[in-house]
mmCIF file of C-alpha atoms and ligand atoms in Angstrom:
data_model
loop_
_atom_site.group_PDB
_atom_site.id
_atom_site.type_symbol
_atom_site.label_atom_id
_atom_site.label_comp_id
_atom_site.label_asym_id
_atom_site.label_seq_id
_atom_site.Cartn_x
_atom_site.Cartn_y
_atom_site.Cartn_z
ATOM 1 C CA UNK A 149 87.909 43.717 46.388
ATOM 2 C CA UNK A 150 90.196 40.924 46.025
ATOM 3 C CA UNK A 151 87.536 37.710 45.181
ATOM 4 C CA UNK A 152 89.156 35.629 42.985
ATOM 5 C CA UNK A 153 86.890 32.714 41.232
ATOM 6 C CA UNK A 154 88.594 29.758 40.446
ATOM 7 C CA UNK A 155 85.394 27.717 38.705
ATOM 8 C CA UNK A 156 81.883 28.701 38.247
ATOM 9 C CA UNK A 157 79.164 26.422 38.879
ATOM 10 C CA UNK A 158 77.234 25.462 35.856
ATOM 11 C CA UNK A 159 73.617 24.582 35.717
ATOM 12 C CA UNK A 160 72.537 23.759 32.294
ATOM 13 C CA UNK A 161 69.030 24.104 31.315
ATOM 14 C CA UNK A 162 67.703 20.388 30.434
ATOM 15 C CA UNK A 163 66.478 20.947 26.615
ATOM 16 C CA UNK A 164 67.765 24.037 24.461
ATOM 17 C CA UNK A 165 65.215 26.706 22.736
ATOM 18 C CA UNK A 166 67.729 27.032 19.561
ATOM 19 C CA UNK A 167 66.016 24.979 17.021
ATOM 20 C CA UNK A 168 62.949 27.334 17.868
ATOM 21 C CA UNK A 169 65.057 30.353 16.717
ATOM 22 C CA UNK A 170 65.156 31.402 12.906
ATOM 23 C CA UNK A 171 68.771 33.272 12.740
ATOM 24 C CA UNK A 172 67.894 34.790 9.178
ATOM 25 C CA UNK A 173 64.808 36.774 10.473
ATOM 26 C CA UNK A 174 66.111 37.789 14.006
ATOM 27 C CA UNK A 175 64.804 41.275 15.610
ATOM 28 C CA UNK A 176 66.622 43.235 18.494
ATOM 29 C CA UNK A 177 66.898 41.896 21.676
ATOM 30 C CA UNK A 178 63.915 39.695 21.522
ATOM 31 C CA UNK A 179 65.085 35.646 22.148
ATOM 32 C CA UNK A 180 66.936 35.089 24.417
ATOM 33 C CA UNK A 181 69.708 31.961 24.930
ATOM 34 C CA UNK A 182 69.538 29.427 26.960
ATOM 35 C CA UNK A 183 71.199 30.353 30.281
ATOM 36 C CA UNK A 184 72.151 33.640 32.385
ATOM 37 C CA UNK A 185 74.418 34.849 34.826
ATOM 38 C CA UNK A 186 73.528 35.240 37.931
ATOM 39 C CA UNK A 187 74.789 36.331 41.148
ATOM 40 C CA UNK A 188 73.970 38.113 44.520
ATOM 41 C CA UNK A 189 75.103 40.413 47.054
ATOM 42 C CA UNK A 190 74.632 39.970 50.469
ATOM 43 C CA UNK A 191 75.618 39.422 53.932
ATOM 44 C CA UNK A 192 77.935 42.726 52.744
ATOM 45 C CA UNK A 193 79.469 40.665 49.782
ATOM 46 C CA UNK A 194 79.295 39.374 46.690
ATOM 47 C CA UNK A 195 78.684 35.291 46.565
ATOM 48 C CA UNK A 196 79.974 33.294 43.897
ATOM 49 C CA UNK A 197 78.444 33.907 40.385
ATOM 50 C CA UNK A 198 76.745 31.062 38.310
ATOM 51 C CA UNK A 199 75.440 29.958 35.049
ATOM 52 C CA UNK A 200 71.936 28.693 35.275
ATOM 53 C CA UNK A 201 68.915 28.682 32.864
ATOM 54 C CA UNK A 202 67.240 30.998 31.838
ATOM 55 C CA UNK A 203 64.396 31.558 33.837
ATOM 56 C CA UNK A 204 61.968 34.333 35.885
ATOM 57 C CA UNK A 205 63.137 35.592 39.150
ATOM 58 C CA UNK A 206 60.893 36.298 42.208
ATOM 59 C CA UNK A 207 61.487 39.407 43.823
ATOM 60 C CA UNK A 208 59.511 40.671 47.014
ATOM 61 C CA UNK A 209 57.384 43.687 46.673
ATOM 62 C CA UNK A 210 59.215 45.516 48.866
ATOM 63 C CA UNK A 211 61.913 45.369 46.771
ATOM 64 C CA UNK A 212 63.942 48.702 46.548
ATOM 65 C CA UNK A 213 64.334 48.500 42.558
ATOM 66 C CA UNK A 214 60.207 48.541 42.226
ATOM 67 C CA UNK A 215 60.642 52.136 44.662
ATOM 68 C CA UNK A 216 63.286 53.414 44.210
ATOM 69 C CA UNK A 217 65.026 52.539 41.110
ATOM 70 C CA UNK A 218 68.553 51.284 42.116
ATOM 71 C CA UNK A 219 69.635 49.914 38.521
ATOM 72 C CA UNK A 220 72.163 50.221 36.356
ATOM 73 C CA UNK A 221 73.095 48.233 33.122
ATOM 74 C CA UNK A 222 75.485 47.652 30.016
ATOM 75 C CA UNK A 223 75.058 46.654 26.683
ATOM 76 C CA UNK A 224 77.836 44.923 24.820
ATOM 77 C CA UNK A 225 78.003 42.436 21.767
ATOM 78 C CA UNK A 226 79.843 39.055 20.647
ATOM 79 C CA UNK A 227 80.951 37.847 17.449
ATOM 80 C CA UNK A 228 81.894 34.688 16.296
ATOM 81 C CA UNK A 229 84.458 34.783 12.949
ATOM 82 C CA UNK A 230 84.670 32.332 10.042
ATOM 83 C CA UNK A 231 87.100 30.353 12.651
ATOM 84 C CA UNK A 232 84.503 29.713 15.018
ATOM 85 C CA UNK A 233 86.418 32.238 17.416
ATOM 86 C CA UNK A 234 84.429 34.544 19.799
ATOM 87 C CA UNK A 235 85.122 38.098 20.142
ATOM 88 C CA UNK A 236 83.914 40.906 22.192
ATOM 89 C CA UNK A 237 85.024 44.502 21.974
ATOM 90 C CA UNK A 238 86.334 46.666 25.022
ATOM 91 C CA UNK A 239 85.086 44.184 27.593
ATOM 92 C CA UNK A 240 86.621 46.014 30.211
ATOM 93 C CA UNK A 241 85.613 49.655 29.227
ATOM 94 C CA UNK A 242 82.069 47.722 29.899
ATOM 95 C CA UNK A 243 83.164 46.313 33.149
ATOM 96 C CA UNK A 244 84.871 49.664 34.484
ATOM 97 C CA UNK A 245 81.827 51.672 33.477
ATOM 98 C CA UNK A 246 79.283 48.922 35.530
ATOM 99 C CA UNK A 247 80.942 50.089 38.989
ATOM 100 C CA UNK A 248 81.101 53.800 37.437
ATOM 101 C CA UNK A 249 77.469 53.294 37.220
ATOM 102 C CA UNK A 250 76.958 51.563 40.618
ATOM 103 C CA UNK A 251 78.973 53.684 42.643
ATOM 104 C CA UNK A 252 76.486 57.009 41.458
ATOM 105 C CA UNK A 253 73.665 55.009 42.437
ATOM 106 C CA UNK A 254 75.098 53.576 45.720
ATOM 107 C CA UNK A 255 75.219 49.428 44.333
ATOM 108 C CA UNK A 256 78.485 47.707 45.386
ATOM 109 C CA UNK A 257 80.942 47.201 42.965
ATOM 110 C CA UNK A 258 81.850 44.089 41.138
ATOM 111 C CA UNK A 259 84.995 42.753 41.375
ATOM 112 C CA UNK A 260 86.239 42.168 37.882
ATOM 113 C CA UNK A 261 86.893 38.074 37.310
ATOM 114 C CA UNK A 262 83.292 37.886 38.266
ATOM 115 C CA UNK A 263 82.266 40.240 35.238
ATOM 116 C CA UNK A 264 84.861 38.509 33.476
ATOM 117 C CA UNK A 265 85.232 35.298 34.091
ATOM 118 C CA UNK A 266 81.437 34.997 34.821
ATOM 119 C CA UNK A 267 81.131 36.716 31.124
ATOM 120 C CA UNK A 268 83.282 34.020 29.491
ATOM 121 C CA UNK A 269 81.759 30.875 31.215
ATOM 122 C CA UNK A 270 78.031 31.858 29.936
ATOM 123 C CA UNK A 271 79.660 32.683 26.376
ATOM 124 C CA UNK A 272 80.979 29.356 26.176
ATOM 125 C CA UNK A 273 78.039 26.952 27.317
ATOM 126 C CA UNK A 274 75.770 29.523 24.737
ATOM 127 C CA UNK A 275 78.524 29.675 22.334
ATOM 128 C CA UNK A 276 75.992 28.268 19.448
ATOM 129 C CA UNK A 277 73.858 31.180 19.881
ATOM 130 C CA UNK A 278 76.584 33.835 18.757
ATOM 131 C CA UNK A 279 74.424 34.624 15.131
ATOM 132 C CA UNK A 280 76.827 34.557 12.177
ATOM 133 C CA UNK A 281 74.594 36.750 9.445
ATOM 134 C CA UNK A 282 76.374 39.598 8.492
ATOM 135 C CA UNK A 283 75.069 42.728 10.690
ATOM 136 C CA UNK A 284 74.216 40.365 13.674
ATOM 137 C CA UNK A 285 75.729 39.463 17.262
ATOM 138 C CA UNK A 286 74.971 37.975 20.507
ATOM 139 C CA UNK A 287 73.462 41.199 22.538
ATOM 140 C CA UNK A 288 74.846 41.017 25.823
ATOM 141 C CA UNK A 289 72.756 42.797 28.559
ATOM 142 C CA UNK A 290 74.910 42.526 32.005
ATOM 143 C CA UNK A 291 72.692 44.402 34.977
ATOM 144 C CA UNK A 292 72.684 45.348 38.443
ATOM 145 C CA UNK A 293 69.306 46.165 40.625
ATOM 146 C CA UNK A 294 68.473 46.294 44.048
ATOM 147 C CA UNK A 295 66.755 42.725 45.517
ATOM 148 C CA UNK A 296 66.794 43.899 48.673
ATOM 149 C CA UNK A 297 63.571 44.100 50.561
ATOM 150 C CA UNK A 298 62.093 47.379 52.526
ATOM 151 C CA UNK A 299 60.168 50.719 52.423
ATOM 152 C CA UNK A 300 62.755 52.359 53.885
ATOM 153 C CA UNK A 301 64.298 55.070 51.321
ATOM 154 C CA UNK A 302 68.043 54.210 52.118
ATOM 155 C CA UNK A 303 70.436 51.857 49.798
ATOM 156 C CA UNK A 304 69.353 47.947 49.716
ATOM 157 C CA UNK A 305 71.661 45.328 51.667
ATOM 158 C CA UNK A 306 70.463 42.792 49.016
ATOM 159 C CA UNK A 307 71.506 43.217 44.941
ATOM 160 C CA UNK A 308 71.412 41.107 41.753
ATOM 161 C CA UNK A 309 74.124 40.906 38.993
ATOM 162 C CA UNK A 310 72.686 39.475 36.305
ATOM 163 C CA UNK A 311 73.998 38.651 32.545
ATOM 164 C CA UNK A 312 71.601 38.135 29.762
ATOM 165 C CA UNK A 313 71.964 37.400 26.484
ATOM 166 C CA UNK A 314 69.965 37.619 22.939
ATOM 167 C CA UNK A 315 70.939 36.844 19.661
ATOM 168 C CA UNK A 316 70.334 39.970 17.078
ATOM 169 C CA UNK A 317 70.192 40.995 13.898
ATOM 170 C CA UNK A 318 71.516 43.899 12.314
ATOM 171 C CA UNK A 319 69.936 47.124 13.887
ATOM 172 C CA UNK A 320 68.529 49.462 11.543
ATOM 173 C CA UNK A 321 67.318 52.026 12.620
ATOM 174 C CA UNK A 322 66.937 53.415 9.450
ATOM 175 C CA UNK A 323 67.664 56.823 8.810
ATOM 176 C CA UNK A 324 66.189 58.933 11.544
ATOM 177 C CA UNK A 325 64.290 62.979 11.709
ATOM 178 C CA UNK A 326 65.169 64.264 15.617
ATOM 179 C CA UNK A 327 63.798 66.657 17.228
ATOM 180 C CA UNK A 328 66.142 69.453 19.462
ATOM 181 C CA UNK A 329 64.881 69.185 22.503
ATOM 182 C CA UNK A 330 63.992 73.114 23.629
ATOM 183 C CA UNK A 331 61.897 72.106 27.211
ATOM 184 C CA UNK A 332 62.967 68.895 28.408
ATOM 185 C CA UNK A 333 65.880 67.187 29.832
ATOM 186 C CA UNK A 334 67.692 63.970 30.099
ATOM 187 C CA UNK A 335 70.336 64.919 32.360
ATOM 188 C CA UNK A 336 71.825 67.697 35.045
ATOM 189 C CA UNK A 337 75.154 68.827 36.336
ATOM 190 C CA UNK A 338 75.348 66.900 39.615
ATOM 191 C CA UNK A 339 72.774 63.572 37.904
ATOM 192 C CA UNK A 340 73.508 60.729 36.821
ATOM 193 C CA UNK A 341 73.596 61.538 33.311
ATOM 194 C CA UNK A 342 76.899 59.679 33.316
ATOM 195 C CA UNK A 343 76.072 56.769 34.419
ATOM 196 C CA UNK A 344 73.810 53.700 32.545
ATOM 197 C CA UNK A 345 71.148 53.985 35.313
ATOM 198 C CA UNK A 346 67.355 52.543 33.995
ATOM 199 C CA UNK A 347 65.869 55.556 35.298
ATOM 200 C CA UNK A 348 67.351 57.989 32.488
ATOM 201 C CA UNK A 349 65.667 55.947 30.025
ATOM 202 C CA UNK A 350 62.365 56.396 31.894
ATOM 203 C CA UNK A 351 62.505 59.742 31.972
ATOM 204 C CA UNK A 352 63.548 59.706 28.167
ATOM 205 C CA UNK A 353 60.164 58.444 27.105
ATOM 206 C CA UNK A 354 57.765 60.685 27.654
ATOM 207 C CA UNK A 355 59.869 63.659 25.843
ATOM 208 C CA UNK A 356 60.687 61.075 23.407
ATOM 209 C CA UNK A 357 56.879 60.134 22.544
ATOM 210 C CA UNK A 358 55.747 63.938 22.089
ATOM 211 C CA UNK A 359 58.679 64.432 19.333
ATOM 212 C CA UNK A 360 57.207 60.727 17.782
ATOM 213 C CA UNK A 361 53.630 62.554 17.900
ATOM 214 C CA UNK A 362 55.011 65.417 16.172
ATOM 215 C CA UNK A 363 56.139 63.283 13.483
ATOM 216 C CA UNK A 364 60.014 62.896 14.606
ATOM 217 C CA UNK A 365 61.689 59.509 15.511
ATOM 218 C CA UNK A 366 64.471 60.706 17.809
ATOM 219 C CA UNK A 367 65.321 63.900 20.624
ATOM 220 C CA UNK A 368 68.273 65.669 20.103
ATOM 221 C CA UNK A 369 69.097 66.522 24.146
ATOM 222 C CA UNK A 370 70.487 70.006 25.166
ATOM 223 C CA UNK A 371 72.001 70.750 28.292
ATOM 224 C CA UNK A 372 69.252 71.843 30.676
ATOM 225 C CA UNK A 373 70.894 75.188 32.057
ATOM 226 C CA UNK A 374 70.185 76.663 28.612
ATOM 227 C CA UNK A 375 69.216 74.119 26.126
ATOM 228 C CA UNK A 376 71.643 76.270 23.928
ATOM 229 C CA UNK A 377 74.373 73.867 23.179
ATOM 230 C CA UNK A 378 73.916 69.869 21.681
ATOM 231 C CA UNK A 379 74.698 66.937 24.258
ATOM 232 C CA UNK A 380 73.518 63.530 23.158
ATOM 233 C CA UNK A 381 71.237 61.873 20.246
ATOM 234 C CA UNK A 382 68.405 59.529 22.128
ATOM 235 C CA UNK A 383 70.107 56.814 24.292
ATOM 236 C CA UNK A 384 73.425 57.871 22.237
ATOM 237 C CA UNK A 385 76.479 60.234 21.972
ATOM 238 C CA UNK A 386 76.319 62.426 18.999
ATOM 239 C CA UNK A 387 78.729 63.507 15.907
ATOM 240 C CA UNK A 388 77.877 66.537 13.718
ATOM 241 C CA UNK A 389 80.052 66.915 10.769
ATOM 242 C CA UNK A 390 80.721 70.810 9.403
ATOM 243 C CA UNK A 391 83.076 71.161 6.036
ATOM 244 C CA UNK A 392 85.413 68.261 6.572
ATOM 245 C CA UNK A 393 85.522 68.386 10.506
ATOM 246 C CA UNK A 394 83.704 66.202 13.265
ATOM 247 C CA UNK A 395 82.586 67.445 15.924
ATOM 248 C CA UNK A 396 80.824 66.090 19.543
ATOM 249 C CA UNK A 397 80.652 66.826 22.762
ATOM 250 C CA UNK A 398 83.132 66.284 25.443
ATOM 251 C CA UNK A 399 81.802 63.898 28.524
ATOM 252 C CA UNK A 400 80.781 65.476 31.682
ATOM 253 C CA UNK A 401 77.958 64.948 34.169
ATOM 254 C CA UNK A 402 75.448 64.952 31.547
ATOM 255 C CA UNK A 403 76.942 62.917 28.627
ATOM 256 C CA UNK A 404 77.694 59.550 29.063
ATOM 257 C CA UNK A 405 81.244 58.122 28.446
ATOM 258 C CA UNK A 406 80.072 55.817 25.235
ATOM 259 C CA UNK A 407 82.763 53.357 24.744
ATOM 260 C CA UNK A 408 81.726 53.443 20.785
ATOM 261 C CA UNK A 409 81.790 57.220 21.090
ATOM 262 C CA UNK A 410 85.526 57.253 22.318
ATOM 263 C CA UNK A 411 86.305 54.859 19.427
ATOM 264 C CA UNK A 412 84.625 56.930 16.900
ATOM 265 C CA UNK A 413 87.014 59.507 17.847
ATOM 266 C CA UNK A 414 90.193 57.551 18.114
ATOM 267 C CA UNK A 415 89.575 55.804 14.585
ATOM 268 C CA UNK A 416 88.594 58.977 12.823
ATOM 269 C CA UNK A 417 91.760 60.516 14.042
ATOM 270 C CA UNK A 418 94.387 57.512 13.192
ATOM 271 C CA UNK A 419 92.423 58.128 9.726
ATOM 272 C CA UNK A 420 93.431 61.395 9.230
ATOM 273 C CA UNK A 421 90.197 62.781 9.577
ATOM 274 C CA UNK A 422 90.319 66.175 11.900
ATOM 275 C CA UNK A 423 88.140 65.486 15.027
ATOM 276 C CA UNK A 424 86.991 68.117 17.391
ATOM 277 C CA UNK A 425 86.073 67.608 21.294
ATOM 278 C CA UNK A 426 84.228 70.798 22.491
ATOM 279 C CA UNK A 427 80.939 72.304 23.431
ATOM 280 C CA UNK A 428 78.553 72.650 20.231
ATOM 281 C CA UNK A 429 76.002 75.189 20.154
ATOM 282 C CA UNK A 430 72.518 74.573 18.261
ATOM 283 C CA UNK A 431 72.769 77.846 16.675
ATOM 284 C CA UNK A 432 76.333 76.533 15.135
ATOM 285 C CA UNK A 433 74.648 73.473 13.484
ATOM 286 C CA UNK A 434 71.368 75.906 12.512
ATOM 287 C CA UNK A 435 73.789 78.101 10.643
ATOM 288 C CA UNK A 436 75.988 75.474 9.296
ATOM 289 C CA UNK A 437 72.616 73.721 7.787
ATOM 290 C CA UNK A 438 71.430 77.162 6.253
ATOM 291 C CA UNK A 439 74.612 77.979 4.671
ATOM 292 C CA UNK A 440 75.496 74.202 3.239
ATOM 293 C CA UNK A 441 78.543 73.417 5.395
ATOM 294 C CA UNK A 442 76.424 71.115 7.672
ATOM 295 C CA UNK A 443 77.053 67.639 5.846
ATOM 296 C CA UNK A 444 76.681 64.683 8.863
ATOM 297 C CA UNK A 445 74.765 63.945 11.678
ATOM 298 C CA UNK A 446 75.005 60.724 13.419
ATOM 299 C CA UNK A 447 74.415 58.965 16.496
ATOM 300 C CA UNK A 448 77.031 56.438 18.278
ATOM 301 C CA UNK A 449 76.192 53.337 20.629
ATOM 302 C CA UNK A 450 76.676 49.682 20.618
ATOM 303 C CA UNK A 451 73.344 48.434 19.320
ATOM 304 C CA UNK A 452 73.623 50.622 15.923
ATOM 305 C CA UNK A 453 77.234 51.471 15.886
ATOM 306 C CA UNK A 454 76.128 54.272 13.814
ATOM 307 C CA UNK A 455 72.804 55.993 13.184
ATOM 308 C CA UNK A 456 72.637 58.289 10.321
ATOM 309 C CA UNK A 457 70.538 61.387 10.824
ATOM 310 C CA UNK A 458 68.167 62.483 8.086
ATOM 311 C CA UNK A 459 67.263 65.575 9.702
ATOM 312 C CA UNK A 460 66.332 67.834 12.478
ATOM 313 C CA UNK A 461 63.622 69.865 13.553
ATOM 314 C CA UNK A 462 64.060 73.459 16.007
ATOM 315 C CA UNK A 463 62.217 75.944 17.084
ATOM 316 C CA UNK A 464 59.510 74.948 15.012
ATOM 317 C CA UNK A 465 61.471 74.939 11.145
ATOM 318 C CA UNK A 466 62.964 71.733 9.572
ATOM 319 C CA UNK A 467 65.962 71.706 8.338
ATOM 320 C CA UNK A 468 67.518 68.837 5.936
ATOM 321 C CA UNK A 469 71.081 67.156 5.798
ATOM 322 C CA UNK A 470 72.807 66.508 1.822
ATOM 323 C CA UNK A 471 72.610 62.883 0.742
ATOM 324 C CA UNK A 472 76.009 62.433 0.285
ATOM 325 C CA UNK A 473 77.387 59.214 -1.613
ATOM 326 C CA UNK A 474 80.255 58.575 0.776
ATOM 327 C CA UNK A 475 80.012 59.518 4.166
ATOM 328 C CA UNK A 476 82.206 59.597 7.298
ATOM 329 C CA UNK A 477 79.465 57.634 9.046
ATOM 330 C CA UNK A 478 79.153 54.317 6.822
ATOM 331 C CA UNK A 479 83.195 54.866 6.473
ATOM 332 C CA UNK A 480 83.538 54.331 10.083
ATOM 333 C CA UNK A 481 80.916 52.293 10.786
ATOM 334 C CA UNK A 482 82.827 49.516 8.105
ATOM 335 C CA UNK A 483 85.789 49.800 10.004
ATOM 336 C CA UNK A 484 84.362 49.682 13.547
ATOM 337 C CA UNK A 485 82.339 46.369 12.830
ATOM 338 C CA UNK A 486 85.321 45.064 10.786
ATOM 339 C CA UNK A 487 87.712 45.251 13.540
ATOM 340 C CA UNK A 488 85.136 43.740 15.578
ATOM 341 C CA UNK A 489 84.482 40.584 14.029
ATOM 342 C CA UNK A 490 87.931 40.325 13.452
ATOM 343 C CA UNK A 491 88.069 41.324 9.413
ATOM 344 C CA UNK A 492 90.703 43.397 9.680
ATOM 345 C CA UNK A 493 93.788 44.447 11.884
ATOM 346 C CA UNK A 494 93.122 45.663 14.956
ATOM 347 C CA UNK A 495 96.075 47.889 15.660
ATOM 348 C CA UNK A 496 94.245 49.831 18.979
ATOM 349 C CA UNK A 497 94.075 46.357 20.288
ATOM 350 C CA UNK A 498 90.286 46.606 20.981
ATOM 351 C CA UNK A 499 89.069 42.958 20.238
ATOM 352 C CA UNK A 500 89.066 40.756 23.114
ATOM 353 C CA UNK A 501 89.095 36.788 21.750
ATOM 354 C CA UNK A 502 86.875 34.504 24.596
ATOM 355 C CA UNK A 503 88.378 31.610 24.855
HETATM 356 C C1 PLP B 642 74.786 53.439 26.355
HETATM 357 C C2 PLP B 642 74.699 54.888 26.019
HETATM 358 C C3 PLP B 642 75.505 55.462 25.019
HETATM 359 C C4 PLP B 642 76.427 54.651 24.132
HETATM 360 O O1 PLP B 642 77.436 53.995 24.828
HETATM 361 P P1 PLP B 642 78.236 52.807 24.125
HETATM 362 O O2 PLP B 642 79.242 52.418 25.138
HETATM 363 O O3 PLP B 642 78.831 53.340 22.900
HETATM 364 O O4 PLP B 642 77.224 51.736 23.834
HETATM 365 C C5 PLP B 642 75.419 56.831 24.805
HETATM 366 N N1 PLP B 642 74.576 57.599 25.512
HETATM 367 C C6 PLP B 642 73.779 57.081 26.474
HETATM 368 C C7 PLP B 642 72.878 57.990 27.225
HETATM 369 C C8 PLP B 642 73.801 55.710 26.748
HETATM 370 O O5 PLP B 642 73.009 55.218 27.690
#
């Protein structure tokens, strides 16, 4: 694909929401800006993108997305630094894993400078809504779903790109009990467990709800062949820290390639901390609790960065990590969030200015 967009065509929304918003008290992904992104497949290509307001969109009820779930997504965040500059971090790891994503689910892929360039133009005209509070950002939800009308169970000829955006606070989570999921699954070998596709968060729920009724916040997923070995944390990759050593999961069918994940790893590393990519088993991390050398758990993904984990529950005991005073999860979390809103150096080049 070999579209090149020279302008994008800008409607702006007559009168602004912003004075509506208070910035000091903002939630997660709950106002949203002014204008979106928007732009459609069809006629076997994709047609120039543009920035209009933000607004409903009518869809048929025949629409493949309400049947059969075509739809995948990203999440991804901008800063804006003392300078007034604008910052995003590993736009294109975003971008690349959108038409991973698609191509799983049978969606035509973007060509980039309309991720890109249609990414930048709707930054700009809601530039003012990038939140400057320590801990917050401009969430940026970029999706892809199937418009196209029919009963037929085959691939739509009609899709929607559409980018989103809402101004957030900081996302605590607080610290968070999980459950390890014994029964369930969010993923197989040969699913699409890899990709960002709405329908593994629908199947998430349910699971997800019974561990909330039994008085967890969070499922700890295993792989489904044996539910003997530790895969992902909720909607996010997962570090376990034994002795001095971290450990997760290497990527395959079933985990998905998190772009704060991969950084996790590559930080830790260039700070001399020893990192290990293999299969874990639960009855490593069971042992490792009972005999004290279990000292971290934490989840990785863009909304949290980080998300300490309190402790787990298995096969029906509950089991309790230290409360250490320095751990390797605020540690990174500082310098992950630093580099992205441009604190520090940024020697893995990972900050991408929009200008
Ligand atoms: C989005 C997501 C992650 C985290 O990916 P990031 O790129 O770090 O935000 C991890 N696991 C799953 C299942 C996800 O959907």
């Amino acid at each position: 694909m070999s579209a090149i967009i020279k302008d994008i065509e800008i409607i702006k929304a007559k009168t602004t929401k912003i004075n509506d918003v208070d910035f000091d008290n903002l939630k997660f992904g709950h106002v949203f800006s002014d204008h979106m992104l928007e732009c459609d497949f069809k006629d076997g290509e994709w047609q120039a993108p543009k920035v209009v307001p933000y607004q409903a969109i009518t869809l048929d009820p025949s629409s493949k997305i309400f049947h059969y779930g075509q739809s995948v997504f990203e999440g991804m965040k901008a800063y804006k630094d003392a300078h007034d500059k604008v910052w995003l971090f590993r736009p294109l790891e975003n971008f690349k894993r959108l038409n991973i994503s698609s191509k799983r689910l049978a969606i035509p892929e973007l060509p980039e400078d309309y991720f890109m360039e249609g990414l930048k133009a709707l930054l700009e005209i809601d530039k003012d809504w990038i939140p400057t509070n320590d801990g917050s950002s401009l969430y940026i939800r970029p999706f892809v779903f199937a418009s196209g009308n029919g009963f037929h169970a085959s691939p739509a000829d009609e899709y929607k790109f559409i980018i989103c955006t809402a101004p957030s606070g900081a996302y605590f989570a607080g610290e968070v009990r999980v459950l390890i999921e014994e029964k369930y699954s969010r993923s197989a070998n040969g699913g699409v467990g890899f990709a960002k596709a709405g329908g593994n968060y629908a199947g998430q729920f349910y699971p997800t709800q019974l561990a909330i009724e039994k008085g967890y916040q969070q499922v700890i997923w295993t792989d489904d062949n044996t539910h003997e070995y530790i895969e992902e944390a909720g909607a996010m990759n997962i570090f376990v820290r034994i002795n001095d050593t971290l450990i997760t999961g290497p990527t395959s069918d079933r985990i998905l390639d998190g772009i704060t994940r991969k950084s996790i790893i590559e930080l830790a590393k260039s700070e001399g901390i020893n990192v290990e990519v293999r299969k874990l088993k639960v009855s490593e991390v069971v042992e490792a609790a009972k005999n004290g050398s279990l000292k971290e758990m934490f989840g990785a993904g863009t909304a949290a960065v980080i998300s300490p984990i309190s402790g787990f529950g298995y096969q029906d005991k509950d089991y309790d990590l230290p409360k250490l005073e320095d751990t390797y999860g605020q540690f990174l979390k500082k310098r992950i969030t630093d580099i992205q809103t441009n604190k520090t150096t940024d020697p893995f080049g990972w900050r991408f200015e929009v200008k």
